[in-house]
Coordinates of C-alpha atoms and ligand atoms in Angstrom, one line a residue:
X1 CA 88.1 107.5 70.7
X2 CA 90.0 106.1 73.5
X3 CA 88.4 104.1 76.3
X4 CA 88.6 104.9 79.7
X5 CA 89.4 102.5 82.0
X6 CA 89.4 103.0 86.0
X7 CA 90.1 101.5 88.7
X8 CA 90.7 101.8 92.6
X9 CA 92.5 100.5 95.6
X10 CA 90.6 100.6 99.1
X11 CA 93.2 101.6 102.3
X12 CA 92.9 99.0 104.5
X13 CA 96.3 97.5 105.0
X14 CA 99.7 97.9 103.6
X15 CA 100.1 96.8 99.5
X16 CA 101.5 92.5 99.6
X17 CA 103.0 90.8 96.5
X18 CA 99.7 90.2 95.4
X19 CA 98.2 93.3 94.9
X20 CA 101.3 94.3 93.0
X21 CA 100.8 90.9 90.7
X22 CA 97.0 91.3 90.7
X23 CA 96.2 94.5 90.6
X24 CA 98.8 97.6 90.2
X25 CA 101.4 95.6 87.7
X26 CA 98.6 94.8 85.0
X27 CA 96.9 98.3 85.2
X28 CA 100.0 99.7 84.8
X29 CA 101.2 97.6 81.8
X30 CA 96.8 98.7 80.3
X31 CA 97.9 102.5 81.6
X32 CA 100.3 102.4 78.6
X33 CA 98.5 101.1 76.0
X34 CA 97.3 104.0 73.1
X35 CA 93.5 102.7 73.3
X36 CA 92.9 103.9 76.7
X37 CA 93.0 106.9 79.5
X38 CA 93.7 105.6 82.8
X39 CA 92.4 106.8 85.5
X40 CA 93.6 104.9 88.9
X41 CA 92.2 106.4 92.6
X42 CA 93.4 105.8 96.6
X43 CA 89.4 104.1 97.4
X44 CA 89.9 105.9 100.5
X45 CA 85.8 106.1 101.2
X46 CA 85.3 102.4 100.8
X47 CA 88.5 101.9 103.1
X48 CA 86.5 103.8 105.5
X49 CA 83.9 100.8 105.9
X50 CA 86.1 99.1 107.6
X51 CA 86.4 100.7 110.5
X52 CA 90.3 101.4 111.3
X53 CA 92.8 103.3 113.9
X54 CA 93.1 106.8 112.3
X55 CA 96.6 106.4 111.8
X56 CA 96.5 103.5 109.9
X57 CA 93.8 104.7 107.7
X58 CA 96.2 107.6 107.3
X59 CA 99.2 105.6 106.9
X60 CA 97.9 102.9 104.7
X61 CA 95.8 105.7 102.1
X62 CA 99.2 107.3 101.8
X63 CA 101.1 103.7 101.0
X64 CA 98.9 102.7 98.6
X65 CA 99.5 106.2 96.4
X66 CA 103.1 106.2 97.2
X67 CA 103.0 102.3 95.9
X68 CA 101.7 103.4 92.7
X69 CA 104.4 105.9 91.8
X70 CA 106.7 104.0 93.6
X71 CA 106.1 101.3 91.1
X72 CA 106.1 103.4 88.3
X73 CA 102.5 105.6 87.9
X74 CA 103.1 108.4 84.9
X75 CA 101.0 111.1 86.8
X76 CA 101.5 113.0 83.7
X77 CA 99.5 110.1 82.0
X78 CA 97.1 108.9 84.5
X79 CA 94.7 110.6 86.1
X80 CA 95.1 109.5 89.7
X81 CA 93.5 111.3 92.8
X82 CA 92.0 110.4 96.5
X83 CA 88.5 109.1 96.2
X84 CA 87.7 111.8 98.7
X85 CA 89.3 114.9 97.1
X86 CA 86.5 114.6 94.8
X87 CA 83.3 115.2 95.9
X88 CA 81.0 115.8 93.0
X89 CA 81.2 111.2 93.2
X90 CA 79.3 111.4 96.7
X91 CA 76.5 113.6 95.4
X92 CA 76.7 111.0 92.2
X93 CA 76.3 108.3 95.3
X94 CA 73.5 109.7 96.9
X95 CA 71.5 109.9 93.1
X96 CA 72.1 106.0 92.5
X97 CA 71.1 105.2 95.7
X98 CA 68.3 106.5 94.7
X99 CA 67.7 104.6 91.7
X100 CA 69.3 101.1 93.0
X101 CA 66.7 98.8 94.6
X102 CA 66.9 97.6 98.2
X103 CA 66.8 93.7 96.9
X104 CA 69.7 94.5 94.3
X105 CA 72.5 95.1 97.7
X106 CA 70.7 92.3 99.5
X107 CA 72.5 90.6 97.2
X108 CA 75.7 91.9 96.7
X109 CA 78.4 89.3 98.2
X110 CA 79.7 91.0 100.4
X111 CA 77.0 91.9 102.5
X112 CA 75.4 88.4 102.0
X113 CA 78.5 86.4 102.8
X114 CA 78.1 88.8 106.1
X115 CA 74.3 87.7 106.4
X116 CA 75.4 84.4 105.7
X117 CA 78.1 83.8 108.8
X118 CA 75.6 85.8 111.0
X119 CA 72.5 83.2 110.6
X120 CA 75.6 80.4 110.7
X121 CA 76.2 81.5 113.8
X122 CA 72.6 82.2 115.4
X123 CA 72.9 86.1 115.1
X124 CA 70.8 89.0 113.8
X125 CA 71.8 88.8 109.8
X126 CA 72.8 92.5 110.1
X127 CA 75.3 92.1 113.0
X128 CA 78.2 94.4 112.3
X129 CA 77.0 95.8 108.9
X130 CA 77.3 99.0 108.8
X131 CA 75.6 101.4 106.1
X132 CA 78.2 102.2 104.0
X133 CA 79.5 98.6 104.0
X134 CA 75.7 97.9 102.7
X135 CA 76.0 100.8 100.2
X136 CA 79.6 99.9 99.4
X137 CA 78.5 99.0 95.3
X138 CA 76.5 101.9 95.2
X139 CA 79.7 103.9 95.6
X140 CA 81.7 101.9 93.5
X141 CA 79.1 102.7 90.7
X142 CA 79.2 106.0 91.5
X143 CA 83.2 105.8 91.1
X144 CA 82.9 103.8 87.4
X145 CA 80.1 106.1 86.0
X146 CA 81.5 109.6 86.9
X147 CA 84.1 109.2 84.7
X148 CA 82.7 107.2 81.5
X149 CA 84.3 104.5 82.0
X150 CA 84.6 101.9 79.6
X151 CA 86.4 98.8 81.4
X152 CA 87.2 98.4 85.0
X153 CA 90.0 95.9 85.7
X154 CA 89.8 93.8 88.7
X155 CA 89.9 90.5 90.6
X156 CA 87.0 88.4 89.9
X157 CA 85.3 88.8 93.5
X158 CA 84.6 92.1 91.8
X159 CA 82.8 91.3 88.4
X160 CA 79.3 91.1 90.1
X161 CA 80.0 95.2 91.3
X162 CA 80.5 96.0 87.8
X163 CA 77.3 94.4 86.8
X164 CA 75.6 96.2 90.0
X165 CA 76.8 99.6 88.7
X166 CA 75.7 98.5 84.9
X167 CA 72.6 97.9 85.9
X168 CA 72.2 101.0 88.1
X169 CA 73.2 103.0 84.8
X170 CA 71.1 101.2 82.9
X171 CA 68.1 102.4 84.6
X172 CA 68.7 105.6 84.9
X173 CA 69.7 105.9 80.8
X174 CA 65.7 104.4 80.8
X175 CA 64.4 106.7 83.2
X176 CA 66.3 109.7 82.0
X177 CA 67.7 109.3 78.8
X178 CA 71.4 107.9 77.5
X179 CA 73.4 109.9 80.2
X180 CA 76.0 106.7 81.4
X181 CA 78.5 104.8 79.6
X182 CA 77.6 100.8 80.9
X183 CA 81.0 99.5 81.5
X184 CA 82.5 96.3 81.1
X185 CA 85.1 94.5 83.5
X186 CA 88.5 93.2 82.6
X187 CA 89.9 90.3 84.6
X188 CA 93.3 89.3 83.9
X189 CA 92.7 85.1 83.4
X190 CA 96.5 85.3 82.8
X191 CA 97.3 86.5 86.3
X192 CA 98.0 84.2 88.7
X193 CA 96.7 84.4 92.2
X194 CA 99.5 84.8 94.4
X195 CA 100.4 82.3 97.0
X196 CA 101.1 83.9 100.4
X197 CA 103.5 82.4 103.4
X198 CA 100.9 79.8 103.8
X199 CA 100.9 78.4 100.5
X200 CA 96.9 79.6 100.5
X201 CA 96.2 83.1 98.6
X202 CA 98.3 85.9 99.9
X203 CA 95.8 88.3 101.8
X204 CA 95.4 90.9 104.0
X205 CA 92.6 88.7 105.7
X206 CA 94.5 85.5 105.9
X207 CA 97.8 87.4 107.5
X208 CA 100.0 85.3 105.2
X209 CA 101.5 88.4 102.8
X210 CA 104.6 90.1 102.2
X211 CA 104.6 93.8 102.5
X212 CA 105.7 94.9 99.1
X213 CA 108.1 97.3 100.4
X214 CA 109.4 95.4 103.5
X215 CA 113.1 96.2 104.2
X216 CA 115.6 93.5 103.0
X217 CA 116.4 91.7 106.3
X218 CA 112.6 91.4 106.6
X219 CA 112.3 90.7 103.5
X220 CA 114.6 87.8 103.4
X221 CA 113.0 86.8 106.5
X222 CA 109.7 86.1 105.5
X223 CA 110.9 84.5 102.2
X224 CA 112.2 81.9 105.1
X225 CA 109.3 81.9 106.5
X226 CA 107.3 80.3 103.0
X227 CA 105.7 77.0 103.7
X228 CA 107.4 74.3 101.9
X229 CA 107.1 70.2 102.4
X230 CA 110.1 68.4 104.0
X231 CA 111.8 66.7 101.2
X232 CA 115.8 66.6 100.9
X233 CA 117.9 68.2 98.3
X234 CA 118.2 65.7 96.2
X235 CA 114.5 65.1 95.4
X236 CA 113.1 66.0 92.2
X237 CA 110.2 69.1 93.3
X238 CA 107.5 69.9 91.1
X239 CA 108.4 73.9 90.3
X240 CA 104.6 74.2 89.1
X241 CA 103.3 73.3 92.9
X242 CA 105.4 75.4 94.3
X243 CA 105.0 78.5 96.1
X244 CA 109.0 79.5 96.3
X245 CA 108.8 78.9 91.6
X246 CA 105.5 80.6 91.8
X247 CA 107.2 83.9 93.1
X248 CA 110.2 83.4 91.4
X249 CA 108.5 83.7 88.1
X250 CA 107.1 87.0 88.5
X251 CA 110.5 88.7 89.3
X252 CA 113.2 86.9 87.2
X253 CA 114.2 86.5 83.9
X254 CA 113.2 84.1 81.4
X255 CA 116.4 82.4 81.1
X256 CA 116.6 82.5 85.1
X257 CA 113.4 80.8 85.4
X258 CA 114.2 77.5 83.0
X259 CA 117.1 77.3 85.0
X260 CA 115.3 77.6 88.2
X261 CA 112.9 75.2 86.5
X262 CA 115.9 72.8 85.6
X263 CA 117.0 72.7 89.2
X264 CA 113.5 71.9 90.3
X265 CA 113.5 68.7 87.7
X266 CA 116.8 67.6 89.3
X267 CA 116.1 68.5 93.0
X268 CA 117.0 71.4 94.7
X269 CA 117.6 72.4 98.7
X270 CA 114.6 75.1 99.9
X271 CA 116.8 77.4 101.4
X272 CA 119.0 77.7 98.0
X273 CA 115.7 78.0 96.3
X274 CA 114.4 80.3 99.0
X275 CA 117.7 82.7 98.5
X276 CA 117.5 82.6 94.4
X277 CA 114.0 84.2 95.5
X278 CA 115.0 87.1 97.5
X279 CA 117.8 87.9 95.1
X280 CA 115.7 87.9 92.2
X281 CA 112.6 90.0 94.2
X282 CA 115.4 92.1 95.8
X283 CA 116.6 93.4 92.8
X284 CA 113.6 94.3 91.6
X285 CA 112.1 95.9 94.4
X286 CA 115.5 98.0 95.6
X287 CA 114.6 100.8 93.6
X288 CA 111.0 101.1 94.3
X289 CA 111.7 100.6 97.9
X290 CA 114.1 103.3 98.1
X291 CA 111.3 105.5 96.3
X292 CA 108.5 104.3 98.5
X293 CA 110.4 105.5 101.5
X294 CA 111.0 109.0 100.0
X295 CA 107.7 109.5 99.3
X296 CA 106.3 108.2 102.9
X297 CA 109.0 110.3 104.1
X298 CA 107.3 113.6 102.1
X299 CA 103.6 112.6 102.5
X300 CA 103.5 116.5 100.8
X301 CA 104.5 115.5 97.9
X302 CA 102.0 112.9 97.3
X303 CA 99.4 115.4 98.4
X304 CA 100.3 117.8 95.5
X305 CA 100.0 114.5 93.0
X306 CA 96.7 113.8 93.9
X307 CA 95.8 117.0 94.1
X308 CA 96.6 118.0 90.7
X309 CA 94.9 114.5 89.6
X310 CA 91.7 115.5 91.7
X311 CA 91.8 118.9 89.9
X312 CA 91.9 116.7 86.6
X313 CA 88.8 114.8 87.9
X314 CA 86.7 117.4 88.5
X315 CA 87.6 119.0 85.3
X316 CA 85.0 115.6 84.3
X317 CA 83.0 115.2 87.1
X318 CA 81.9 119.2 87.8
X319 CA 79.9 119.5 84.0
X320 CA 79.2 115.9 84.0
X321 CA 77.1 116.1 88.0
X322 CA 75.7 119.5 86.3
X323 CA 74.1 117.7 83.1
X324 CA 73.0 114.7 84.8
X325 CA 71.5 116.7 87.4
X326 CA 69.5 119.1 85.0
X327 CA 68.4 115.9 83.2
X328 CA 66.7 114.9 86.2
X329 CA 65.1 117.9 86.6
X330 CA 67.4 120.2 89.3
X331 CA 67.6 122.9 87.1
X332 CA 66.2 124.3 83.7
Ligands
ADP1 P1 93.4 91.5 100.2 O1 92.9 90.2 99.7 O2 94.7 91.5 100.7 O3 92.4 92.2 101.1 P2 92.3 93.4 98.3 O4 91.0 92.7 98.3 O5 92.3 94.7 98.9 O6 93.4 92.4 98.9 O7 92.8 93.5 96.8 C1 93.2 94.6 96.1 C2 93.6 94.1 94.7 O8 94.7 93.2 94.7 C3 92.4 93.4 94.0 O9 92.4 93.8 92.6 C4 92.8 91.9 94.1 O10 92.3 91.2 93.0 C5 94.3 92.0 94.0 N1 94.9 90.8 94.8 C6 94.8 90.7 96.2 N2 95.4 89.6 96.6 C7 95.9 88.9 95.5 C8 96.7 87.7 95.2 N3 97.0 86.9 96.2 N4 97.0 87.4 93.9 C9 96.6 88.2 92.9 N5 95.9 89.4 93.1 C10 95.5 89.8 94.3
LIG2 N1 85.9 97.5 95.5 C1 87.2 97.5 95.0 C2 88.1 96.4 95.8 O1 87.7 96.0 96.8 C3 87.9 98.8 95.1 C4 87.1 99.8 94.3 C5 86.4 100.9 94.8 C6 87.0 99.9 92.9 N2 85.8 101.6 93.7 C7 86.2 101.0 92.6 C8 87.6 99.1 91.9 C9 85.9 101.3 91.2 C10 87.3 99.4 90.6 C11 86.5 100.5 90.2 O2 89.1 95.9 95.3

């Protein structure tokens, strides 16, 4: 049988380079494997613990769908919907909540790091948590268990939720017999961990990314923008400390990158390397940009994808609510 394998995107700010490299390029390459059926979702609800302007919660939800096919989701393969278009996962929410222990999202990093910074800094350890930001694994169990899952791919600050919602479905399997599948996660060790402008991790948080779909002058502008040292030309660079090769790998060809390698050895100017870059990410991106802006331009037509993929979803998540629910005793 095949596996399922899920995962989800939270709205909270427009898709960088390193989601695409993190995230949406390797569960793509998985979506098209024989062993599994995808399933990939807009994580609008967790997006919404963040508090943000309406119309960027709007405009960003809508980006990260139109990313996805943009980039190259088979809607016809995947099952792909909006978090919120499917509600049997909030009634799912409330029923683990139930089961989850207080002490078990005291600990969940997120709301600790929070806690953390807050006694750091001489406040109450709850400032500026809100409930759902507390609950925030609960729901993502909720999201993994609906749907059988079988392996959730995702960065590593996100193993310990899949053990949270593993152990969640473990007790409730004890309590009310084998109801969940207990899924694994799947980190990518292969992937690397995108450098933003600032040479740290390209993040939302650390305002250092490129927008994936930024248009080319911008584009070319904040691949000028990279931090690099101050060495001439002539100097030899090492191409595995640098940002500028870093990039350049994911978007060019093999026989590009030795050569882009070879001209590291023998030294290279930055903006020569810098413009290598944007061709090479250019080229790749002109279609999907092109596609990206249709799509924004006909928010409808993502609407009616996830619509038909939320009407998928529920074709899973109606009987499976219904059977866990009479196993615990709401109906006969
Ligand atoms: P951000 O750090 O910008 O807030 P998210 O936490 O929303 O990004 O990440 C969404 C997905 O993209 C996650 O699966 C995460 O592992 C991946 N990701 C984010 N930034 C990078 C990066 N710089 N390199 C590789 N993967 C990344
Ligand atoms: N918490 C994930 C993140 O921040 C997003 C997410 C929500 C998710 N529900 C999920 C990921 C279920 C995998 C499976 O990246």
């Amino acid at each position: 049988m095949k596996k399922t394998i899920l995962t989800g995107i939270k709205p909270t700010g427009q898709i960088h380079l390193g989601n695409y490299i993190g995230a949406i390029k390797p569960a793509l390459e998985l979506a098209v494997e024989e062993d599994y059926s995808p399933i990939y979702f807009v994580a609008d609800y967790h997006g919404l613990t963040k508090t943000i302007d309406s119309e960027d919660f709007r405009s960003f939800s809508y980006g990260i769908a139109a990313a996805w096919l943009a980039l190259g989701l088979n809607p016809e393969k995947t099952i792909f919907y909006r978090q919120s278009d499917v509600p049997e996962i909030f009634e799912l929410n409330w029923i683990l909540s139930c089961l989850a222990s207080k002490g078990l999202m005291n600990r969940a990093h997120a709301y600790k790091a929070i806690a953390d910074n807050n006694r750091k800094a001489q406040k109450d350890k709850d400032y500026g948590v809100n409930m759902g930001l507390y609950n925030y694994p609960i729901l993502m169990a909720a999201d993994i268990l609906m749907f059988r899952t079988g392996i959730v791919p995702v960065g590593k600050d996100q193993i310990q939720h899949v053990e949270i919602a593993r152990d969640i479905a473990e007790s409730f399997n004890r309590k009310y017999g084998e109801t969940f599948v207990l899924p694994d996660y799947n980190i990518q060790e292969d992937t690397a961990v995108l450098p933003g402008l600032d040479g740290r991790k390209m993040s939302k948080s650390y305002h250092n990314t490129i927008p994936i779909f930024s248009e080319q002058a911008k584009l070319r502008k904040l691949i000028n923008k990279i931090k690099t040292d101050s060495l001439p030309p002539e100097v030899p660079k090492d191409p595995d400390k640098s940002t500028i090769f870093m990039l350049y790998k994911e978007f060019a060809l093999p026989a590009e990158v030795e050569s882009m390698r070879q001209q590291f050895l023998t030294g290279v100017g930055w903006g020569e390397a810098k413009g290598q870059l944007f061709h090479v990410m250019n080229r790749f991106l002109e279609q999907p940009r092109e596609r990206y802006k249709e799509l924004m331009e006909n928010p409808e037509t993502i609407d009616k994808v996830l619509k038909e993929g939320a009407d998928k979803a529920r074709e899973m998540s109606v009987p499976f609510l219904k059977e866990i629910k009479r196993k615990i005793g709401f109906y006969s």
